[in-house]
Amino acid sequence: MSGPDDIDSLRAQNDALRAELDETNQGVLALYAELDNQAEQLRQASELKSRFLSYMSHEFRTPLGSILSITRLLDDELDGPLTTEQHKQLAFVSGAARDLSDMVDDLLDLAKIEAGRITISPAWFELMDLFTALRGMFRPIVDGTEADLIFEAPEGMPRLYTDDKKLSQILRNFISNALKFTPRGEVRVSAGMEGPDHVRFAVSDTGIGIPEELQGVLFEDFAQVDSPLQKRLRGTGLGLSLCRQFAHLLGGEVGLESKAGVGSVFHVVLPLKVAEDALDAAE
């Protein structure tokens, strides 16, 4: 049988354990409070960053639009004839302004996505119409390069019900990158069925390729290929990240296969018909 001393000892141990448990609980509560505080600070910082990006993007658009309008007026020689050298200089200014405008658009899209203000506007459309529009869009760029841009006719492909503007932006980014990193050779755009209810769009090139160690992070924000060619090209490193986020909004996925010195294939797989829950998530 236990004596009074044993009972007092057990009570003392129990009180010590209870006190230690209370102290631990207080520490856990303090830790949770600190984590909540840090999470709120991060949320506020993220919101401020998104607001800053959105504000600055809008502010940059106005002067860039003015620059592009003035260069077009000068290039049309409405104020008098220009020399060949002056036309070349205007083309340089106009190209630089368009590059900056593209960067601003990327930053604005990123701000909209992070703020949850991006919208999806699906509609039925034919892939042939999409490819025709893209071919016309890139014709002036291709004319100034040594690379061929080839669109494989999407024969027998069904109509899609998705946001054609978001899909077009994904493919434009893929094609633009492929042309930048393919000094000569070809860039090929194709579409084919992936299972019974998905479409796989692919943009393949015979360019410089991407080292394997960089492929895993290429779709992250501000990621860029470290190469001598990249150093001569402008860009925010947001294009592929936006492609990934747009694809997710449309219920799809992006990916790539590449080999350094051989070329790359970027692809996006989307459902034939965007799901209703994807529309709800984007609102």
CSV table of C-alpha atoms in Angstrom, one decimal:
chain,number,residue,atom,x,y,z
A,1,MET,CA,0.0,0.0,0.0
A,2,SER,CA,1.1,3.6,-0.7
A,3,GLY,CA,1.8,5.8,2.3
A,4,PRO,CA,1.1,9.5,2.7
A,5,ASP,CA,4.6,10.3,1.5
A,6,ASP,CA,4.0,8.4,-1.8
A,7,ILE,CA,0.7,10.2,-2.4
A,8,ASP,CA,2.3,13.6,-1.7
A,9,SER,CA,5.1,12.7,-4.1
A,10,LEU,CA,2.6,11.7,-6.9
A,11,ARG,CA,0.6,14.9,-6.3
A,12,ALA,CA,3.8,17.0,-6.6
A,13,GLN,CA,4.8,15.2,-9.8
A,14,ASN,CA,1.2,15.7,-11.2
A,15,ASP,CA,1.3,19.4,-10.3
A,16,ALA,CA,4.7,19.8,-11.9
A,17,LEU,CA,3.5,18.1,-15.1
A,18,ARG,CA,0.4,20.3,-15.1
A,19,ALA,CA,2.5,23.4,-14.7
A,20,GLU,CA,4.8,22.2,-17.5
A,21,LEU,CA,1.8,21.5,-19.8
A,22,ASP,CA,0.3,24.9,-19.0
A,23,GLU,CA,3.7,26.5,-19.9
A,24,THR,CA,3.9,24.5,-23.1
A,25,ASN,CA,0.3,25.5,-24.1
A,26,GLN,CA,1.1,29.1,-23.5
A,27,GLY,CA,4.2,28.8,-25.6
A,28,VAL,CA,2.2,27.1,-28.4
A,29,LEU,CA,-0.5,29.9,-28.2
A,30,ALA,CA,2.3,32.5,-28.4
A,31,LEU,CA,3.8,30.8,-31.4
A,32,TYR,CA,0.4,30.6,-33.1
A,33,ALA,CA,-0.1,34.3,-32.4
A,34,GLU,CA,3.3,35.1,-33.9
A,35,LEU,CA,2.6,33.0,-37.0
A,36,ASP,CA,-0.7,34.7,-37.4
A,37,ASN,CA,1.0,38.1,-37.1
A,38,GLN,CA,3.7,37.1,-39.6
A,39,ALA,CA,1.1,35.7,-42.0
A,40,GLU,CA,-0.9,39.0,-41.8
A,41,GLN,CA,2.3,41.0,-42.5
A,42,LEU,CA,3.1,38.8,-45.5
A,43,ARG,CA,-0.5,39.2,-46.8
A,44,GLN,CA,-0.2,43.0,-46.4
A,45,ALA,CA,3.2,43.0,-48.1
A,46,SER,CA,1.9,40.9,-51.0
A,47,GLU,CA,-1.2,43.2,-51.4
A,48,LEU,CA,1.1,46.3,-51.4
A,49,LYS,CA,3.3,44.7,-54.0
A,50,SER,CA,0.3,43.8,-56.2
A,51,ARG,CA,-1.1,47.3,-55.8
A,52,PHE,CA,2.3,48.8,-56.6
A,53,LEU,CA,2.7,46.7,-59.7
A,54,SER,CA,-0.8,47.5,-60.9
A,55,TYR,CA,-0.3,51.3,-60.3
A,56,MET,CA,3.1,51.5,-61.9
A,57,SER,CA,2.0,49.4,-64.9
A,58,HIS,CA,-0.9,51.7,-65.6
A,59,GLU,CA,1.3,54.8,-65.1
A,60,PHE,CA,3.9,53.4,-67.6
A,61,ARG,CA,1.2,52.7,-70.2
A,62,THR,CA,0.4,56.3,-71.0
A,63,PRO,CA,3.9,57.6,-71.9
A,64,LEU,CA,4.6,54.3,-73.8
A,65,GLY,CA,1.5,54.7,-75.8
A,66,SER,CA,2.5,58.3,-76.6
A,67,ILE,CA,5.9,57.2,-77.7
A,68,LEU,CA,4.5,54.6,-80.0
A,69,SER,CA,1.9,57.0,-81.5
A,70,ILE,CA,4.6,59.6,-82.2
A,71,THR,CA,7.0,57.2,-83.8
A,72,ARG,CA,4.2,55.9,-86.1
A,73,LEU,CA,3.4,59.5,-87.1
A,74,LEU,CA,7.0,60.3,-87.8
A,75,ASP,CA,7.5,57.0,-89.7
A,76,ASP,CA,4.5,57.9,-91.9
A,77,GLU,CA,6.3,61.1,-92.8
A,78,LEU,CA,3.3,63.3,-92.0
A,79,ASP,CA,5.6,66.1,-90.9
A,80,GLY,CA,8.0,65.8,-93.8
A,81,PRO,CA,10.3,63.2,-95.4
A,82,LEU,CA,12.8,61.2,-93.5
A,83,THR,CA,16.1,59.7,-94.5
A,84,THR,CA,16.8,56.0,-94.5
A,85,GLU,CA,18.9,56.3,-91.3
A,86,GLN,CA,16.1,58.2,-89.6
A,87,HIS,CA,13.6,55.5,-90.4
A,88,LYS,CA,16.1,53.0,-88.9
A,89,GLN,CA,16.4,55.0,-85.7
A,90,LEU,CA,12.6,55.3,-85.5
A,91,ALA,CA,12.3,51.5,-85.8
A,92,PHE,CA,14.8,51.1,-83.0
A,93,VAL,CA,12.8,53.5,-80.7
A,94,SER,CA,9.5,51.8,-81.7
A,95,GLY,CA,10.9,48.4,-81.0
A,96,ALA,CA,12.3,49.4,-77.6
A,97,ALA,CA,8.9,50.9,-76.7
A,98,ARG,CA,7.0,47.8,-77.7
A,99,ASP,CA,9.4,45.7,-75.6
A,100,LEU,CA,8.7,47.9,-72.6
A,101,SER,CA,5.0,47.8,-73.3
A,102,ASP,CA,5.1,44.0,-73.3
A,103,MET,CA,7.0,44.0,-70.0
A,104,VAL,CA,4.3,46.4,-68.5
A,105,ASP,CA,1.6,44.1,-69.7
A,106,ASP,CA,3.3,41.1,-68.1
A,107,LEU,CA,3.6,43.0,-64.8
A,108,LEU,CA,-0.1,44.1,-64.9
A,109,ASP,CA,-1.2,40.5,-65.6
A,110,LEU,CA,0.8,39.3,-62.7
A,111,ALA,CA,-0.7,42.0,-60.4
A,112,LYS,CA,-4.2,41.0,-61.5
A,113,ILE,CA,-3.6,37.3,-60.9
A,114,GLU,CA,-2.1,37.9,-57.4
A,115,ALA,CA,-5.0,40.2,-56.5
A,116,GLY,CA,-7.6,37.6,-57.8
A,117,ARG,CA,-9.0,40.1,-60.3
A,118,ILE,CA,-8.2,38.0,-63.5
A,119,THR,CA,-11.3,37.0,-65.5
A,120,ILE,CA,-12.0,34.2,-67.9
A,121,SER,CA,-14.2,34.8,-70.9
A,122,PRO,CA,-14.8,31.5,-72.7
A,123,ALA,CA,-16.4,31.1,-76.1
A,124,TRP,CA,-16.5,28.5,-78.9
A,125,PHE,CA,-13.9,29.0,-81.6
A,126,GLU,CA,-12.0,27.2,-84.4
A,127,LEU,CA,-8.3,26.4,-84.0
A,128,MET,CA,-7.7,27.4,-87.7
A,129,ASP,CA,-8.9,30.9,-86.9
A,130,LEU,CA,-6.5,31.1,-83.9
A,131,PHE,CA,-3.5,29.9,-85.9
A,132,THR,CA,-4.3,32.3,-88.8
A,133,ALA,CA,-4.4,35.2,-86.3
A,134,LEU,CA,-1.1,34.1,-84.8
A,135,ARG,CA,0.6,33.7,-88.2
A,136,GLY,CA,-0.4,37.2,-89.2
A,137,MET,CA,0.7,38.6,-85.8
A,138,PHE,CA,4.2,37.2,-86.2
A,139,ARG,CA,4.7,37.7,-89.9
A,140,PRO,CA,6.5,41.1,-89.5
A,141,ILE,CA,8.8,39.6,-86.8
A,142,VAL,CA,9.7,36.5,-88.8
A,143,ASP,CA,10.5,38.6,-91.9
A,144,GLY,CA,13.4,40.1,-90.0
A,145,THR,CA,14.9,36.8,-88.8
A,146,GLU,CA,16.5,33.8,-90.3
A,147,ALA,CA,14.1,31.3,-88.7
A,148,ASP,CA,11.0,29.9,-90.3
A,149,LEU,CA,7.7,29.9,-88.4
A,150,ILE,CA,5.6,27.0,-89.4
A,151,PHE,CA,1.9,26.4,-88.4
A,152,GLU,CA,0.7,22.9,-88.9
A,153,ALA,CA,-2.9,23.0,-90.1
A,154,PRO,CA,-5.1,21.6,-87.3
A,155,GLU,CA,-7.2,19.4,-89.6
A,156,GLY,CA,-10.0,17.4,-88.1
A,157,MET,CA,-9.7,19.2,-84.7
A,158,PRO,CA,-13.0,20.0,-82.9
A,159,ARG,CA,-13.9,23.5,-81.7
A,160,LEU,CA,-12.8,24.6,-78.3
A,161,TYR,CA,-14.8,26.3,-75.6
A,162,THR,CA,-12.2,28.3,-73.6
A,163,ASP,CA,-10.8,31.8,-73.3
A,164,ASP,CA,-9.1,32.2,-76.7
A,165,LYS,CA,-7.3,35.4,-75.6
A,166,LYS,CA,-5.6,33.6,-72.7
A,167,LEU,CA,-4.7,30.6,-75.0
A,168,SER,CA,-3.4,33.1,-77.6
A,169,GLN,CA,-1.3,34.8,-75.0
A,170,ILE,CA,0.2,31.4,-73.9
A,171,LEU,CA,1.1,30.5,-77.5
A,172,ARG,CA,2.4,34.0,-78.2
A,173,ASN,CA,4.8,33.7,-75.3
A,174,PHE,CA,5.9,30.3,-76.4
A,175,ILE,CA,6.4,31.4,-80.0
A,176,SER,CA,8.1,34.6,-79.1
A,177,ASN,CA,10.6,32.8,-76.8
A,178,ALA,CA,11.2,30.2,-79.5
A,179,LEU,CA,12.0,32.8,-82.1
A,180,LYS,CA,14.3,34.7,-79.7
A,181,PHE,CA,16.4,31.6,-79.0
A,182,THR,CA,16.4,30.3,-82.5
A,183,PRO,CA,18.7,32.5,-84.5
A,184,ARG,CA,18.2,30.2,-87.5
A,185,GLY,CA,16.3,27.1,-88.2
A,186,GLU,CA,12.6,26.6,-87.6
A,187,VAL,CA,9.8,27.1,-85.1
A,188,ARG,CA,6.8,24.8,-85.5
A,189,VAL,CA,3.4,25.2,-83.9
A,190,SER,CA,1.0,22.3,-83.8
A,191,ALA,CA,-2.1,21.0,-82.0
A,192,GLY,CA,-3.4,17.5,-81.5
A,193,MET,CA,-5.8,15.5,-79.3
A,194,GLU,CA,-4.6,14.3,-75.9
A,195,GLY,CA,-7.0,11.7,-74.9
A,196,PRO,CA,-10.7,12.1,-75.7
A,197,ASP,CA,-11.3,15.5,-74.2
A,198,HIS,CA,-8.0,17.5,-74.1
A,199,VAL,CA,-5.9,19.3,-76.7
A,200,ARG,CA,-2.2,19.5,-76.6
A,201,PHE,CA,-0.6,22.6,-78.2
A,202,ALA,CA,3.1,22.4,-78.9
A,203,VAL,CA,5.7,24.9,-80.0
A,204,SER,CA,9.0,23.3,-81.0
A,205,ASP,CA,12.2,24.9,-82.1
A,206,THR,CA,15.7,24.1,-83.3
A,207,GLY,CA,17.3,26.7,-81.1
A,208,ILE,CA,19.9,26.8,-78.4
A,209,GLY,CA,18.0,24.5,-76.0
A,210,ILE,CA,17.8,24.7,-72.2
A,211,PRO,CA,20.1,23.0,-69.8
A,212,GLU,CA,18.5,20.3,-67.7
A,213,GLU,CA,19.3,22.0,-64.4
A,214,LEU,CA,17.2,25.1,-65.4
A,215,GLN,CA,14.2,23.3,-66.7
A,216,GLY,CA,12.6,22.8,-63.3
A,217,VAL,CA,12.4,26.5,-62.5
A,218,LEU,CA,11.8,28.0,-65.9
A,219,PHE,CA,8.0,28.5,-65.2
A,220,GLU,CA,8.7,30.4,-62.0
A,221,ASP,CA,8.4,34.2,-61.6
A,222,PHE,CA,11.4,36.1,-63.1
A,223,ALA,CA,13.2,32.9,-64.2
A,224,GLN,CA,15.4,33.3,-67.3
A,225,VAL,CA,17.9,31.2,-69.2
A,226,ASP,CA,21.5,32.3,-68.4
A,227,SER,CA,23.1,32.4,-71.8
A,228,PRO,CA,25.0,35.0,-73.9
A,229,LEU,CA,22.0,35.3,-76.2
A,230,GLN,CA,19.7,36.0,-73.2
A,231,LYS,CA,21.9,38.9,-72.1
A,232,ARG,CA,21.3,40.6,-75.4
A,233,LEU,CA,17.5,40.2,-75.1
A,234,ARG,CA,15.0,42.2,-73.0
A,235,GLY,CA,12.4,40.6,-70.8
A,236,THR,CA,11.0,40.4,-67.3
A,237,GLY,CA,11.2,36.6,-66.9
A,238,LEU,CA,7.5,36.6,-66.3
A,239,GLY,CA,6.2,35.3,-69.6
A,240,LEU,CA,6.4,31.6,-68.9
A,241,SER,CA,5.2,32.0,-65.3
A,242,LEU,CA,2.1,33.8,-66.7
A,243,CYS,CA,1.7,30.9,-69.2
A,244,ARG,CA,1.6,28.5,-66.3
A,245,GLN,CA,-0.9,30.5,-64.3
A,246,PHE,CA,-3.2,31.1,-67.3
A,247,ALA,CA,-3.1,27.4,-68.1
A,248,HIS,CA,-4.1,26.6,-64.5
A,249,LEU,CA,-7.0,29.1,-64.7
A,250,LEU,CA,-8.2,27.2,-67.9
A,251,GLY,CA,-7.9,23.8,-66.2
A,252,GLY,CA,-4.7,22.8,-68.0
A,253,GLU,CA,-1.0,22.3,-67.6
A,254,VAL,CA,2.2,23.5,-69.2
A,255,GLY,CA,5.5,21.7,-69.7
A,256,LEU,CA,8.7,21.4,-71.7
A,257,GLU,CA,11.2,19.0,-73.2
A,258,SER,CA,14.6,20.4,-74.2
A,259,LYS,CA,18.2,19.5,-74.9
A,260,ALA,CA,20.9,22.0,-74.9
A,261,GLY,CA,22.2,22.7,-78.4
A,262,VAL,CA,19.4,20.8,-80.0
A,263,GLY,CA,16.1,22.7,-79.3
A,264,SER,CA,13.0,22.8,-77.1
A,265,VAL,CA,9.4,21.9,-77.2
A,266,PHE,CA,7.0,23.9,-75.0
A,267,HIS,CA,3.5,22.6,-74.6
A,268,VAL,CA,0.1,23.4,-73.0
A,269,VAL,CA,-2.6,20.8,-72.5
A,270,LEU,CA,-6.1,22.2,-72.1
A,271,PRO,CA,-9.6,20.6,-71.9
A,272,LEU,CA,-11.8,21.0,-75.0
A,273,LYS,CA,-14.3,22.7,-72.8
A,274,VAL,CA,-13.3,24.8,-69.7
A,275,ALA,CA,-14.9,23.5,-66.6
A,276,GLU,CA,-17.5,25.5,-64.6
A,277,ASP,CA,-15.4,25.3,-61.4
A,278,ALA,CA,-12.5,26.9,-63.3
A,279,LEU,CA,-14.7,29.8,-64.2
A,280,ASP,CA,-15.9,30.2,-60.6
A,281,ALA,CA,-12.3,30.1,-59.3
A,282,ALA,CA,-11.3,32.9,-61.6
A,283,GLU,CA,-14.1,35.2,-60.5
